[in-house]
XYZ file of C-alpha atoms in Angstrom:
211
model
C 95.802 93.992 112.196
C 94.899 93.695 108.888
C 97.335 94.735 105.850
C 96.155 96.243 102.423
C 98.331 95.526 99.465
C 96.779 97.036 95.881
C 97.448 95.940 92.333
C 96.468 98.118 89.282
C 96.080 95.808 86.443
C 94.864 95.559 82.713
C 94.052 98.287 80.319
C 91.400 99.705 82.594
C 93.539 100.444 85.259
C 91.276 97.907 87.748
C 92.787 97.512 91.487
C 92.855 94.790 93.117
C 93.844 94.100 96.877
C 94.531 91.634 98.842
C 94.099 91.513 102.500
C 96.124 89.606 105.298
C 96.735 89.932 108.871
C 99.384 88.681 111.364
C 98.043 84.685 110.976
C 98.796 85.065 107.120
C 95.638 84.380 105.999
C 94.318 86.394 103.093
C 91.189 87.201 101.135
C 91.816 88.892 97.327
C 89.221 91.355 96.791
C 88.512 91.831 92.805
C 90.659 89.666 89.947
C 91.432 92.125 87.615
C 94.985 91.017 86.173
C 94.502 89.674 82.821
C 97.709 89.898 81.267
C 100.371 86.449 82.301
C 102.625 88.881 83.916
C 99.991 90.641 85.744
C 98.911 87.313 87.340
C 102.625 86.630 87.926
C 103.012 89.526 89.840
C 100.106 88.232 92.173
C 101.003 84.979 92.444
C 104.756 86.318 93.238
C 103.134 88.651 95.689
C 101.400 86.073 97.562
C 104.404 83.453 97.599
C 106.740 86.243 98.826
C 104.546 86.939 101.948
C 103.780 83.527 102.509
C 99.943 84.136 102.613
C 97.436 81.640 102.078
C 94.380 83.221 100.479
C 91.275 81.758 101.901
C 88.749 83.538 99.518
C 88.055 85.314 96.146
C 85.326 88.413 97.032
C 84.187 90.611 94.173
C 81.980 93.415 94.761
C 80.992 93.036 91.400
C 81.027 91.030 88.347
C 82.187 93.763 85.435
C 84.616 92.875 83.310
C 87.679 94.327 84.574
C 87.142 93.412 88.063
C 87.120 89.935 87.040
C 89.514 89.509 84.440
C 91.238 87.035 86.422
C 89.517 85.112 88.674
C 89.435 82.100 86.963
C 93.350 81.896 87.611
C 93.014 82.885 91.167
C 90.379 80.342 91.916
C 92.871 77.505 90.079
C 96.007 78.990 91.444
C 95.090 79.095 94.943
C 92.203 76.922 95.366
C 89.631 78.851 96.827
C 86.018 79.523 96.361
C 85.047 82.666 94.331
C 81.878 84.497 96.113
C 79.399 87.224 94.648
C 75.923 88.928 95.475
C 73.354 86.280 93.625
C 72.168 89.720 91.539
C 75.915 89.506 89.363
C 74.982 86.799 87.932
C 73.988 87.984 84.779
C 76.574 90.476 84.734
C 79.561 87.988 85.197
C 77.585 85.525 82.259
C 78.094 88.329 80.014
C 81.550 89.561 80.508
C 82.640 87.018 77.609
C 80.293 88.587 75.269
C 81.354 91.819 76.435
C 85.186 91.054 76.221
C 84.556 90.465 72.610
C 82.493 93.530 71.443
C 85.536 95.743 73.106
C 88.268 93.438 71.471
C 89.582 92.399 74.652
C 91.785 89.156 74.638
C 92.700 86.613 77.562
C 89.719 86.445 79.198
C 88.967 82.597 80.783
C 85.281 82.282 81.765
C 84.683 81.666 85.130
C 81.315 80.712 87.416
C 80.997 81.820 91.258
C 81.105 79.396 94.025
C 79.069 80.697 96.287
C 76.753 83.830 97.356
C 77.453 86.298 99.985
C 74.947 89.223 100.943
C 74.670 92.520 103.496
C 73.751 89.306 106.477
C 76.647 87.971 106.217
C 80.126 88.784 107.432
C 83.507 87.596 106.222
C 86.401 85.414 108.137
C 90.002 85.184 107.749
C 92.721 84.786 110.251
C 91.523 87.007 113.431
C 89.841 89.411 111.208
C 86.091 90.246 110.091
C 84.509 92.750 107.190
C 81.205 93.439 107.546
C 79.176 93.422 104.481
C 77.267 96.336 102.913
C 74.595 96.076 100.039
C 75.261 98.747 97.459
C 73.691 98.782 94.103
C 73.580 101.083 91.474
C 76.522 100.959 89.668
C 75.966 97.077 89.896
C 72.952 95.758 90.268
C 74.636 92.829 93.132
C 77.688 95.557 94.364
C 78.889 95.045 97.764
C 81.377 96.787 99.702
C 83.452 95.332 102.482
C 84.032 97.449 105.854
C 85.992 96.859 108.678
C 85.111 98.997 111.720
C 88.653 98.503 113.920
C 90.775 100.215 111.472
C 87.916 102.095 110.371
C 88.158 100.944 106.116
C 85.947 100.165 103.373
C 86.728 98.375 100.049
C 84.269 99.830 98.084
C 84.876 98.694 94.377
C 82.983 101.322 92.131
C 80.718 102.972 94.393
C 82.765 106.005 95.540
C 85.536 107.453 93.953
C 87.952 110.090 94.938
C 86.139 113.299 93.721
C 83.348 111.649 91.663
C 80.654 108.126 91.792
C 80.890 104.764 90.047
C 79.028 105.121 86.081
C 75.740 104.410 85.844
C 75.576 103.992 81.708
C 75.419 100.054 81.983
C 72.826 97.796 81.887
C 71.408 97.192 84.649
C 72.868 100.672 86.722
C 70.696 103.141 88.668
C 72.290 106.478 89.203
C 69.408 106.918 92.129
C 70.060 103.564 93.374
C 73.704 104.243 93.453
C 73.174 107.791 95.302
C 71.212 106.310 97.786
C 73.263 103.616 98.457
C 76.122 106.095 99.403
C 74.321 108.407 101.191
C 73.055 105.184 103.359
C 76.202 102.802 103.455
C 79.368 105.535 103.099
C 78.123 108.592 104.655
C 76.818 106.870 107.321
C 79.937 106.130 108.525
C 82.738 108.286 109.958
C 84.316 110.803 108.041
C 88.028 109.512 109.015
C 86.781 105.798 107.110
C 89.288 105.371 104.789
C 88.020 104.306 101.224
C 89.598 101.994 98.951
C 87.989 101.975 95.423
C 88.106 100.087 92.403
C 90.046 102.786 90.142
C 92.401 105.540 91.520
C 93.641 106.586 94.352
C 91.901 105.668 97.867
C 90.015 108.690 99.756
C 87.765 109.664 102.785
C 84.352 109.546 103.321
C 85.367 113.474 104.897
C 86.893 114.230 102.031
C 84.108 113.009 99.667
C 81.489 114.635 101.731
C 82.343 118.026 102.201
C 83.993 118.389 98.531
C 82.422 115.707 96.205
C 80.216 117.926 93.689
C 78.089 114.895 92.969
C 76.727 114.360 96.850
C-alpha cells in the first residue's frame, strides 16, 4: 500500500510529496523546499521513516516545483526525471528566480526522461504515467489505479485549473488534457495537486465552473 506524505514549502506555497510503501522505498514527487529548514524538514522526514528514496519525479519544471531538487538529488543520490519538453522551462528557472528576487536557488539538470509509455517502480508499487500539457508544455501526472490516486502537479485544482499566462501554456491544451486524462477516470480518484488542498475528480466535475 502506498503512503502519501505532503510538504508545503517556499513562498509559493508549492507541495511536495513523497511516496513509500511497506518495503520503504520512496519516490519524492516535486522539490519545492528552498529555504535550509525546509530541506531539513525533508531530509528529517525521510530519516525518521527510514525510507530510501529511489527517484526525484517532477511533473514539471517551474520554479517552485523545483526549488530544491538539486539538494534532493545530492542528499539522497538519486536520478532526477522530467518530460524531454521541460527542458527549457527548468534552463530558465535561474533567470526567472532573479527577475522575481528570489534567493537560494542551486541550478540543477535532469537525469533522465520519462513520458505517458512509461510507468514508474518502487518497492511493490507502480504509477502509471499520463501526458498533460498546457499549463506546462512537458506536465505529467502520476496515477495509481489500486488506491485509485493521481498526483497531478498544476493541472487540476480544487475548484479551479493550473494558469495558463506562461510561456509556453495553452489554456486549450490544458482543458483538453483534463477532460482526456482526469475525467476519464473515476469520480472517487482522489487528486493530489501542486497548491492547496487535494480533491476529487467528482467533486471537480460536477462543481468546477471552469469544466
Amino acid at each position: 500500500m502506498i503512503n502519501i506524505h505532503s510538504f508545503t514549502f517556499s513562498p509559493i506555497a508549492e507541495n511536495t510529496y513523497v511516496l513509500w510503501d511497506e518495503t520503504h522505498e520512496a519516490v519524492i514527487i516535486d522539490a519545492g523546499c528552498l529555504a535550509q529548514y525546509e530541506k531539513e524538514e525533508l531530509a528529517d522526514f525521510i530519516a525518521d521513516n527510514r525510507l530510501v528514496v529511489k527517484q526525484l519525479l517532477q511533473t514539471h519544471c517551474h520554479l517552485d516545483h523545483v526549488f530544491g531538487a538539486a539538494y534532493v538529488k545530492r542528499k539522497f543520490g538519486v536520478k532526477m526525471l522530467i518530460h524531454k519538453n521541460e527542458i527549457p522551462i527548468l534552463a530558465d528557472v535561474e533567470n526567472r528566480c532573479r527577475m522575481w528576487g528570489i534567493r537560494g536557488y542551486e541550478p540543477v539538470e535532469a537525469d533522465d526522461f520519462i513520458d505517458e509509455n512509461d510507468k514508474i517502480f518502487f518497492g511493490n508499487s507502480e504509477l502509471e504515467i499520463r501526458f498533460v500539457p498546457g499549463h506546462a508544455p512537458g506536465h505529467l501526472a502520476f496515477v495509481n489505479h489500486a488506491q485509485k490516486f493521481v498526483i497531478g502537479g498544476d493541472v487540476l485544482f480544487r475548484g479551479s485549473v493550473g494558469r495558463t499566462d506562461f510561456p509556453f501554456c495553452s489554456h486549450e491544451a490544458l482543458i483538453h488534457s483534463i477532460e482526456t486524462q482526469f475525467l476519464t477516470l473515476d469520480d472517487n480518484y482522489k487528486v493530489y495537486s501542486g497548491h492547496g488542498d487535494p480533491t476529487t475528480i467528482g467533486y471537480e466535475r460536477k462543481t468546477n465552473p471552469f469544466l
